[in-house]
Structure formats: C-alpha cells, structure tokens
PDB file of C-alpha atoms in Angstrom:
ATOM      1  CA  UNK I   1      39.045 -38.607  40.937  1.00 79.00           C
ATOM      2  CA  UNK I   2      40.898 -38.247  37.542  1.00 84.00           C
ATOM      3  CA  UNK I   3      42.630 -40.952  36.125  1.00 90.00           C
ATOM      4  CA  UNK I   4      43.722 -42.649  32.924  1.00 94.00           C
ATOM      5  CA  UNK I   5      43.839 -46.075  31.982  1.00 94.00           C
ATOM      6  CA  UNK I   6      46.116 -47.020  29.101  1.00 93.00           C
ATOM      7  CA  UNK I   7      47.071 -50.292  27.540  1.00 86.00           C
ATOM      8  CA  UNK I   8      49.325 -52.358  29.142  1.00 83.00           C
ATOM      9  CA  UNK I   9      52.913 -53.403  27.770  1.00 83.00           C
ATOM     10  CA  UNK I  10      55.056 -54.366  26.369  1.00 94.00           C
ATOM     11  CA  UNK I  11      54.604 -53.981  22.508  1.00 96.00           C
ATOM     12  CA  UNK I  12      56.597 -55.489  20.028  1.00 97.00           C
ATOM     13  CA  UNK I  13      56.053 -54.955  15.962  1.00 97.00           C
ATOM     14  CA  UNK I  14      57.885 -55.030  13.291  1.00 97.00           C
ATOM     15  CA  UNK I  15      58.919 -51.813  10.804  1.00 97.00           C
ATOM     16  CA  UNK I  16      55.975 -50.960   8.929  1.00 97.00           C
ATOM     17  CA  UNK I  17      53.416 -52.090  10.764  1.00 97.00           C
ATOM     18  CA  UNK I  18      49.927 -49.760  12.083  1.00 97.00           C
ATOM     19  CA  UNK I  19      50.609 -49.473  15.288  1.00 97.00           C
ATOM     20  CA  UNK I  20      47.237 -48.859  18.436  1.00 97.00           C
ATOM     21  CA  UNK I  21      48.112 -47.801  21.762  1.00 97.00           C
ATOM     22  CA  UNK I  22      44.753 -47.643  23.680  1.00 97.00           C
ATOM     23  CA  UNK I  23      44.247 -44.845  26.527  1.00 97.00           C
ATOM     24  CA  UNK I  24      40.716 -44.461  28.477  1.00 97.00           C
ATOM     25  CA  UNK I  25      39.833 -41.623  31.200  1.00 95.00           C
ATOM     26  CA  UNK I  26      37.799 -40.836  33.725  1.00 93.00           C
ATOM     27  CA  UNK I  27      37.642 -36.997  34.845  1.00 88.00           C
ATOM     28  CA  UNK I  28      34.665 -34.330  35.495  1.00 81.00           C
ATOM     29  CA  UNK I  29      34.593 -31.943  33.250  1.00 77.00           C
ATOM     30  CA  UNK I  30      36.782 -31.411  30.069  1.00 81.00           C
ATOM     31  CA  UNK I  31      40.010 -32.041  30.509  1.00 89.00           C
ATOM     32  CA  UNK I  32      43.164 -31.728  27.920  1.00 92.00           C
ATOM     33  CA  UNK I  33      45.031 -34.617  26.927  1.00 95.00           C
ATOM     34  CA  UNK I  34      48.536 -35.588  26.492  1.00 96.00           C
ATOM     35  CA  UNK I  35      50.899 -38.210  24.720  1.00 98.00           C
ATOM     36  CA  UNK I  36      53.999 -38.060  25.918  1.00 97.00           C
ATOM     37  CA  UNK I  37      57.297 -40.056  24.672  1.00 97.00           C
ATOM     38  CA  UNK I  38      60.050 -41.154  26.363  1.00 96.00           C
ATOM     39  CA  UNK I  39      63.067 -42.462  24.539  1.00 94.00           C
ATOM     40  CA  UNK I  40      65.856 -44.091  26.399  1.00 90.00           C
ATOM     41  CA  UNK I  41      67.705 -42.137  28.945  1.00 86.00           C
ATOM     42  CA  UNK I  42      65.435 -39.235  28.531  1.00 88.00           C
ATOM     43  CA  UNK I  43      62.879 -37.498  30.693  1.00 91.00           C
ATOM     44  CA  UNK I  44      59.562 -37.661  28.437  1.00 95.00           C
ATOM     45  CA  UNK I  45      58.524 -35.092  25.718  1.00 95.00           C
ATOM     46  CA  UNK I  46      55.095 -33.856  24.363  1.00 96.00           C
ATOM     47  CA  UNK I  47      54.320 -35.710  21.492  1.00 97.00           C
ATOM     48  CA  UNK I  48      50.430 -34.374  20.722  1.00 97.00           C
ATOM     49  CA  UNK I  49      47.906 -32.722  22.306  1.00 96.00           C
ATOM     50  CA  UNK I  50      44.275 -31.985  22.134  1.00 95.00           C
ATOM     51  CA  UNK I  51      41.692 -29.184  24.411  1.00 91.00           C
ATOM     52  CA  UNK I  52      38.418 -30.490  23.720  1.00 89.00           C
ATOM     53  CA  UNK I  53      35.919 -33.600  22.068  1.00 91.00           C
ATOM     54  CA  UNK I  54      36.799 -34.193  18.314  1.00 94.00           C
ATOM     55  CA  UNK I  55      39.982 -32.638  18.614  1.00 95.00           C
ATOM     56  CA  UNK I  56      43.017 -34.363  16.885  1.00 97.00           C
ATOM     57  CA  UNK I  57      46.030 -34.027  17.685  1.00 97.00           C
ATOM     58  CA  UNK I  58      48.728 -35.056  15.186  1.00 97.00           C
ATOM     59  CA  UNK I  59      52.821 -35.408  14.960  1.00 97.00           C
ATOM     60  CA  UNK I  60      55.818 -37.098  13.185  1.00 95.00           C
ATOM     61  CA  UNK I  61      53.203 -39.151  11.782  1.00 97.00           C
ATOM     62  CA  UNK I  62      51.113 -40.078  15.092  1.00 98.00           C
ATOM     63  CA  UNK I  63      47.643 -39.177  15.780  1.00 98.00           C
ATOM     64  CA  UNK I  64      44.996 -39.026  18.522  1.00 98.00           C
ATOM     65  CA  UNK I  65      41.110 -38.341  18.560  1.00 97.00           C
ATOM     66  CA  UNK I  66      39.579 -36.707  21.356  1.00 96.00           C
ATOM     67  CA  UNK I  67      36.268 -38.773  22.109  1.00 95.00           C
ATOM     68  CA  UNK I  68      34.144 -37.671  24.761  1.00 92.00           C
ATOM     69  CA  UNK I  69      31.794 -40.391  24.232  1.00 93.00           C
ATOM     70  CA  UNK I  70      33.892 -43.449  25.157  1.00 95.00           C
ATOM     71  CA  UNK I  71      36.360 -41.075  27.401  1.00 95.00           C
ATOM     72  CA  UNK I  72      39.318 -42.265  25.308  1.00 96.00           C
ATOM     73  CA  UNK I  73      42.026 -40.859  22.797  1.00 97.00           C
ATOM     74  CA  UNK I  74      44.041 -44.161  21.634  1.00 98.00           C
ATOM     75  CA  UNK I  75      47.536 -43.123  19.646  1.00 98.00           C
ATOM     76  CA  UNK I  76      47.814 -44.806  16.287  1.00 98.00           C
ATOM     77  CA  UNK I  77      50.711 -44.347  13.354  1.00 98.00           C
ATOM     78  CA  UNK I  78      50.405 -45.926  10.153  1.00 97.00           C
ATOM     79  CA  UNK I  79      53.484 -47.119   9.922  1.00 96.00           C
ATOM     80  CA  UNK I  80      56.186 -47.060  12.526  1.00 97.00           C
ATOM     81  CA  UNK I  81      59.952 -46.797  12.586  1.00 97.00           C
ATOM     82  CA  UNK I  82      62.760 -48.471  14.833  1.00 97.00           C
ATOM     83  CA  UNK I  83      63.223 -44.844  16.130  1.00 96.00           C
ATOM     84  CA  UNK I  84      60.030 -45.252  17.267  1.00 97.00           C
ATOM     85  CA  UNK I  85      61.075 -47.483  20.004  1.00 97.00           C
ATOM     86  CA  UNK I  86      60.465 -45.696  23.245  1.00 97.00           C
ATOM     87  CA  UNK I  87      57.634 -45.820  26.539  1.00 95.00           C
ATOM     88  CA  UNK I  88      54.747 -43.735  25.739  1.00 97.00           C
ATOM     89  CA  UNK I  89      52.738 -42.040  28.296  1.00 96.00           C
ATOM     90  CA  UNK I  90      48.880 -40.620  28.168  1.00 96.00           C
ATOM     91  CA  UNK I  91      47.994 -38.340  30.328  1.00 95.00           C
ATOM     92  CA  UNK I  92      44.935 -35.516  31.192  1.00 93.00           C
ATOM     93  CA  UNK I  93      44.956 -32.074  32.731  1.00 89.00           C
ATOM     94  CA  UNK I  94      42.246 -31.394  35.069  1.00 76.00           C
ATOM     95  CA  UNK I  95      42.110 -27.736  33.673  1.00 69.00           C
ATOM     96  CA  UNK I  96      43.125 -26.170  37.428  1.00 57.00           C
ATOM     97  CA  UNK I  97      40.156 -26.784  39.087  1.00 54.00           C
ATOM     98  CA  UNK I  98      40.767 -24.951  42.478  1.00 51.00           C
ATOM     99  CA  UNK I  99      44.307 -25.454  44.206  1.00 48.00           C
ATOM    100  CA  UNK I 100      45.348 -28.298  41.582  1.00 50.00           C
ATOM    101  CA  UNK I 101      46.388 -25.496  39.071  1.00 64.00           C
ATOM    102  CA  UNK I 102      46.552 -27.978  36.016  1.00 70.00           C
ATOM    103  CA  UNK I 103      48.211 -30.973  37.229  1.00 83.00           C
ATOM    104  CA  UNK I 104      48.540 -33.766  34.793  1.00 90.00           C
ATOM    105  CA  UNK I 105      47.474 -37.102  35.519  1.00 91.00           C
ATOM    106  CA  UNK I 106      49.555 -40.057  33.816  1.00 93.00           C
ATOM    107  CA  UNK I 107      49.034 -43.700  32.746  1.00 93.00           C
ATOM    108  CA  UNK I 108      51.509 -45.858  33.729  1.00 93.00           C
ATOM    109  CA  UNK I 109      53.187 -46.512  30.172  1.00 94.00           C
ATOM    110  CA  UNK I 110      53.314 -48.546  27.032  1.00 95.00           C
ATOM    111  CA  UNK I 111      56.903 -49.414  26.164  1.00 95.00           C
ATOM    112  CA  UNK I 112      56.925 -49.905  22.414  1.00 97.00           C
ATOM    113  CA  UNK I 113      59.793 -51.753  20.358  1.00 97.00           C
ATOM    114  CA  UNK I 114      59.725 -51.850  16.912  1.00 97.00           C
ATOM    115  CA  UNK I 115      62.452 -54.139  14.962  1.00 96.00           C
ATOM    116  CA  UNK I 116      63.637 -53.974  11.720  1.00 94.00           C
TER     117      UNK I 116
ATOM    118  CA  UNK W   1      62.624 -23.888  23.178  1.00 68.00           C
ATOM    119  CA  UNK W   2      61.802 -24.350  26.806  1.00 67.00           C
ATOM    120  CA  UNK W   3      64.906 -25.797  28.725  1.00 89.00           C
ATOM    121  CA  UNK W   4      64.578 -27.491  31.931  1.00 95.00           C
ATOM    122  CA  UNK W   5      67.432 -28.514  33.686  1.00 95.00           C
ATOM    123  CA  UNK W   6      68.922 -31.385  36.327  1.00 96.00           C
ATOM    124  CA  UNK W   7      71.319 -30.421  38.190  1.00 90.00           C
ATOM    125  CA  UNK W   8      72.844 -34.155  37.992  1.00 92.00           C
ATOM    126  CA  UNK W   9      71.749 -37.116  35.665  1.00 93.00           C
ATOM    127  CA  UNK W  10      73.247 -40.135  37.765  1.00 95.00           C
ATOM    128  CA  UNK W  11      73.321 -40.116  41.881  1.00 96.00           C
ATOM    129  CA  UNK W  12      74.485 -42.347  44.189  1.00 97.00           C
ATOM    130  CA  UNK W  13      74.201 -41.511  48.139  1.00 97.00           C
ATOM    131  CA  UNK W  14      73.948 -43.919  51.302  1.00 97.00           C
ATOM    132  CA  UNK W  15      71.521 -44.186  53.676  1.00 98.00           C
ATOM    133  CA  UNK W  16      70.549 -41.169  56.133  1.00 97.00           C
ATOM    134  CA  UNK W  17      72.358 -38.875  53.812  1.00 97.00           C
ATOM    135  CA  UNK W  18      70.363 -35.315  52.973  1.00 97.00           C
ATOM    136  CA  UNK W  19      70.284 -34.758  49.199  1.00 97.00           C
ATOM    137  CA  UNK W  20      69.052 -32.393  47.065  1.00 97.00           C
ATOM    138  CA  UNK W  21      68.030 -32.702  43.934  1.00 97.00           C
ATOM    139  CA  UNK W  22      67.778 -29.084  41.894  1.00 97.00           C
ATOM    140  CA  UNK W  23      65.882 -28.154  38.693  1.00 97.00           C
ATOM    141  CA  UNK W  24      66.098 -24.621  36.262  1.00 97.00           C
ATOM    142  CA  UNK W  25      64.060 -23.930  33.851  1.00 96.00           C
ATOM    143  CA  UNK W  26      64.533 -20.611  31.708  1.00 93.00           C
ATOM    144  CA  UNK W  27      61.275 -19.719  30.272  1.00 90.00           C
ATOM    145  CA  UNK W  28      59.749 -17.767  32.771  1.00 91.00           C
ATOM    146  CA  UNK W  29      57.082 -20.858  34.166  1.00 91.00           C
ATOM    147  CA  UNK W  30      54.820 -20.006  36.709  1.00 90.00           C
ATOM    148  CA  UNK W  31      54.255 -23.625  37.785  1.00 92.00           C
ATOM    149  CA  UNK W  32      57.229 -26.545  38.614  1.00 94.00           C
ATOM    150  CA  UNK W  33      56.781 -30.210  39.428  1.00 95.00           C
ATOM    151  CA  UNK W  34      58.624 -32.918  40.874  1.00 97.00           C
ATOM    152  CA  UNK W  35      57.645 -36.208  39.977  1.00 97.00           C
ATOM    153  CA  UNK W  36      59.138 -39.653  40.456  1.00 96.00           C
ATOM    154  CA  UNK W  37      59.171 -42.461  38.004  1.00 94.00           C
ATOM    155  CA  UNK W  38      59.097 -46.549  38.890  1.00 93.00           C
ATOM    156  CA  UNK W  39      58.707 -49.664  36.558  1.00 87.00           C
ATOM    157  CA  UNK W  40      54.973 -50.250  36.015  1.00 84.00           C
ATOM    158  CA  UNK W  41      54.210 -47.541  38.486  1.00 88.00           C
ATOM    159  CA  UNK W  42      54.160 -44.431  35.653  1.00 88.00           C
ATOM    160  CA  UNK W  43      55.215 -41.071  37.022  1.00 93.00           C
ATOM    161  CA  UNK W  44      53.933 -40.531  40.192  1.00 94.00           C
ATOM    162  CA  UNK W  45      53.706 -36.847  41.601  1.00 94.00           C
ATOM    163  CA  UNK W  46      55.475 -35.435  44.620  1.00 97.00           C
ATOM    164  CA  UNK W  47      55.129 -31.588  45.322  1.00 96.00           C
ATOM    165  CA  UNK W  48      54.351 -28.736  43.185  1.00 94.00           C
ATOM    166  CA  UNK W  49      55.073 -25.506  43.453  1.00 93.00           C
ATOM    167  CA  UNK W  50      52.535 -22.509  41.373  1.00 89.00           C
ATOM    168  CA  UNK W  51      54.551 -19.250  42.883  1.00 87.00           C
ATOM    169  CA  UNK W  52      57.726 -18.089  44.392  1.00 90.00           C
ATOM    170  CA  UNK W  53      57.892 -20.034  48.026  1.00 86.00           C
ATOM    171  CA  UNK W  54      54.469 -21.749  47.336  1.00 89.00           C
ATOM    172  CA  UNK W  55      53.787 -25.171  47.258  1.00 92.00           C
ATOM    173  CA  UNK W  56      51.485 -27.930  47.544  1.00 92.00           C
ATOM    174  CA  UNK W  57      51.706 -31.517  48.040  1.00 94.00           C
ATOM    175  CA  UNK W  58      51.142 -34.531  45.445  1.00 93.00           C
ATOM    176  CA  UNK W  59      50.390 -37.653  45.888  1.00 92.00           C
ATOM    177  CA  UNK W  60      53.163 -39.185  47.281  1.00 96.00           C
ATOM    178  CA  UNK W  61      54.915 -36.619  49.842  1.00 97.00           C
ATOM    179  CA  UNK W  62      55.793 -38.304  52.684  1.00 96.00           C
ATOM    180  CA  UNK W  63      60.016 -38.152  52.551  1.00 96.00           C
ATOM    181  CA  UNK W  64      60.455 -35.544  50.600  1.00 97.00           C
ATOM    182  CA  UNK W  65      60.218 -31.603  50.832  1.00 97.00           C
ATOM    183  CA  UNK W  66      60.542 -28.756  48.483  1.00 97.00           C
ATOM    184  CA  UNK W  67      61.917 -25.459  48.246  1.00 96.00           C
ATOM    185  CA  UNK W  68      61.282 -22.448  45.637  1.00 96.00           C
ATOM    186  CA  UNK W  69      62.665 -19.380  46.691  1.00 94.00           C
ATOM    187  CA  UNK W  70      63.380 -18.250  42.637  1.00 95.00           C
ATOM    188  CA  UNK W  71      60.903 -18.137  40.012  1.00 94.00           C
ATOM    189  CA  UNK W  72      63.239 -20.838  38.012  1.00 96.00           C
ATOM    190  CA  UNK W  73      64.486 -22.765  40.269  1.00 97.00           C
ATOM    191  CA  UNK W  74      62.617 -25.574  42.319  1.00 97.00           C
ATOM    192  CA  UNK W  75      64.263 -28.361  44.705  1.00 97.00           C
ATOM    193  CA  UNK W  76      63.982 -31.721  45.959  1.00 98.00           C
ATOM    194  CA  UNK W  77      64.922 -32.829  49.109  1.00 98.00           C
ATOM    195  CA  UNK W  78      65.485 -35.633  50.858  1.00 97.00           C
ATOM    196  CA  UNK W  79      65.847 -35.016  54.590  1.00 94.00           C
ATOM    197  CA  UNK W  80      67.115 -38.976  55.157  1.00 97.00           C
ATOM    198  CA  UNK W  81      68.058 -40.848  52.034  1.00 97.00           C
ATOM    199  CA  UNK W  82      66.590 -44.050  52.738  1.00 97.00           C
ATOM    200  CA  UNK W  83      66.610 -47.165  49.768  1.00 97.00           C
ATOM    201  CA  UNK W  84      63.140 -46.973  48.964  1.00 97.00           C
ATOM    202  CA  UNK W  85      63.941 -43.821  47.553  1.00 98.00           C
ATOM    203  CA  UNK W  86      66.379 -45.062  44.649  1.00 98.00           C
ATOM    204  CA  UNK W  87      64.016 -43.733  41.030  1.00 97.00           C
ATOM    205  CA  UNK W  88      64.531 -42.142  38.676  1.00 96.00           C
ATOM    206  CA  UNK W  89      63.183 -38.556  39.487  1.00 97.00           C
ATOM    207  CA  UNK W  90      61.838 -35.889  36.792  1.00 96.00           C
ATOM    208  CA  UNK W  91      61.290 -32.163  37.278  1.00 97.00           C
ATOM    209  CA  UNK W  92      59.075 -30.730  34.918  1.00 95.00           C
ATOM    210  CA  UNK W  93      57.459 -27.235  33.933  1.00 94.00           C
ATOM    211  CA  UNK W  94      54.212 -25.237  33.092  1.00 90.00           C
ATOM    212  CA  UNK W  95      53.645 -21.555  31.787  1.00 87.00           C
ATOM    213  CA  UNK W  96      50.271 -21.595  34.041  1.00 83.00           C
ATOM    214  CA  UNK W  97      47.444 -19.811  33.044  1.00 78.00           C
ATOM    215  CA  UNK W  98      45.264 -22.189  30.289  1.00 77.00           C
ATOM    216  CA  UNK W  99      48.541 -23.596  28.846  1.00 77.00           C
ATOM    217  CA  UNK W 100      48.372 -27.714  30.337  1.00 83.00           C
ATOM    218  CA  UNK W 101      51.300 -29.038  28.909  1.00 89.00           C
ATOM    219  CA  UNK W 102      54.034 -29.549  31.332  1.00 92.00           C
ATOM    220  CA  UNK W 103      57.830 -29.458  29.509  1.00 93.00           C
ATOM    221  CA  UNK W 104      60.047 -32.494  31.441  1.00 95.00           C
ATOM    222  CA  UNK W 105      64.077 -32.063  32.326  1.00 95.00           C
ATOM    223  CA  UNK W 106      66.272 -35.319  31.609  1.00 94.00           C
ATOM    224  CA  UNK W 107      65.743 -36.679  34.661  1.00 95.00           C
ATOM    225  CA  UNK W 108      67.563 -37.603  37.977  1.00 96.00           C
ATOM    226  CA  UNK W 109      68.423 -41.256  38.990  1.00 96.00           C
ATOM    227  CA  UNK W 110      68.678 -41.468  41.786  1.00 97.00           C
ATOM    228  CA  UNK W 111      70.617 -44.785  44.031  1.00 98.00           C
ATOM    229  CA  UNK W 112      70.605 -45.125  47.460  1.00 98.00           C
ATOM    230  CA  UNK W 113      72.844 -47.649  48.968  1.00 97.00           C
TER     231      UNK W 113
END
C-alpha cells in the first residue's frame, strides 16, 4: 500500500544553517505530495505542495523536488530561523483511487529546533 | 481562508464516559477527517466522511464512531472513554474533487483519567 518514509528525529541546528529533511514513498501511480508544519500547540498547516515528477514546490524560503525516480521529495531551506522550530510532516495523496477519495498518507515527523 | 474549527482545545473525561469531540469548517468541503496524533506514531487516521451521513473507516476505527448529518460539521465519538484513548486528536478538511490538500483545525487533546 502507500506509505512514506521520512527521516527520523530529532534535529537540532543552529540559525543559519542549510537545513535536509529526507522523505521517501512508495505508492502506485502518481500521487501529490505534502509538507506539512506543525508549530507548538497547533494542528499542522500546508507548507508546499507538488502534483507531479519535477514539480517544486516552494515557501517562506523552503523547497521540495518531486522525483519520481528515487520516489522521494526531501525539504531543504538555505538558511533557517528559530521560528522555524516546529515537527514537520510529509505526506502523499493517493489521488482517490476508488472509495479512498484522496486520503493523505503521513510520515511520522521530524521535529526540528533551531537555536540562536 | 479556510477555517476549521474544535469545538474544545483541552479535555479531560474519566473512564466509561461518552464524549464527543465536534469539528466546523466553513468553506463548503465535501470531504472531513478525523485523525489522531501520538509521539513517534505521526497522525494516524480514524474515519472519514466524503458526503452528508457518509462515511468510511480509517485505519484505526475500532472505539470510535462518527457522525455527519451537516455538510460542515463532522463528529467524534467515543462510546466508552477508555485511557488508551488520551491524544491529541485533529479534524481536518478537503474541497474534494482533484484538490489533495487537506486544511487541519487546532486540534483536540484529549485526557482520559
């Protein structure tokens, strides 16, 4: 079945620093994929996106690749900020395929902390 | 923006008790979610709902049970609160059709003592 596989936690950096998160799938067909954040105390927002290979999807400074051909779409930044302490999430759609109607599947989280 | 709501953000409730656990969302979705969320476990899906008294079960069901009788407004329930249950719990949101992203509420934790 569909699944994702992202890097285990916890990571620590310091301000400025590039920062990887690695996230692998497995799914039939061609499925979307997610980051989501979660900051403390909050239920998780969409933080990119992208619908099919080669896509990237790109916000406040993170990015993503859609690669078909190692299944994965790792989240990277440059340069990150203590406000970018939080748990990110990677997740895929499996495009409603019969009764599933576009559930997303989820990774179980990265918890980033970044200090100054 | 897309709003979903929780009816409560902190819950505590003993043993046996029935709860419910509501979510609103006021854009019109055609597709709600209840998911719940453990250390190292990720989010973990419950039930689903795609229409008006419809629903289907995730992958972890057993305990729970749902009910949608208005477009924006989808339940949790537990019939028998039992400790296991204490999580945090998230509703979430979809427009259906070929839009995947799903929009999250605040969240529900949940104890049960």
């Amino acid at each position: 079945g569909d699944s994702v596989t992202q890097m285990e936690g916890p990571v620590t950096l310091s301000e400025e620093a590039f920062l990887t998160i690695n996230c692998t799938y497995t799914a039939t067909g061609y499925p979307s994929l997610f980051w989501y954040v979660q900051y403390p105390g909050e239920g998780l927002q969409l933080l990119l996106k992208a619908t099919k290979a080669d896509d990237k999807g790109s916000n406040k400074g993170f990015e993503a690749t859609y690669r078909k051909e190692t299944t994965s779409f790792h989240l990277e930044k440059g340069s990150v900020q203590v406000s970018d302490s939080a748990v990110y999430f990677c997740a895929l759609s499996d495009q409603g395929r019969g009764s599933t109607l576009g559930r997303l599947y989820f990774g179980r989280g990265t918890q980033l902390t970044v200090w100054p | 923006d897309v709003k979903v709501t929780q009816s409560s953000r902190y819950l505590v409730k003993r043993t046996g008790e029935k709860v419910f656990l509501e979510c609103v969302q006021d854009m019109d979705h055609e597709n709600m979610f209840w998911y719940r969320q453990d250390p190292g476990l990720g989010l973990r899906l419950i039930y689903f709902s795609y229409d008006v008294k419809m629903k289907e079960k995730g992958d972890i069901p057993e305990g729970y049970s749902v009910s949608r009788e208005k477009k924006e407004r989808f339940s949790l329930i537990l019939e028998s609160a039992s400790t296991n249950q204490t999580s945090m719990y998230l509703c979430a949101s979809n427009p259906g059709g070929r839009t995947y992203e799903q929009y999250f509420g605040p969240g529900t934790r949940l104890t049960v003592t």
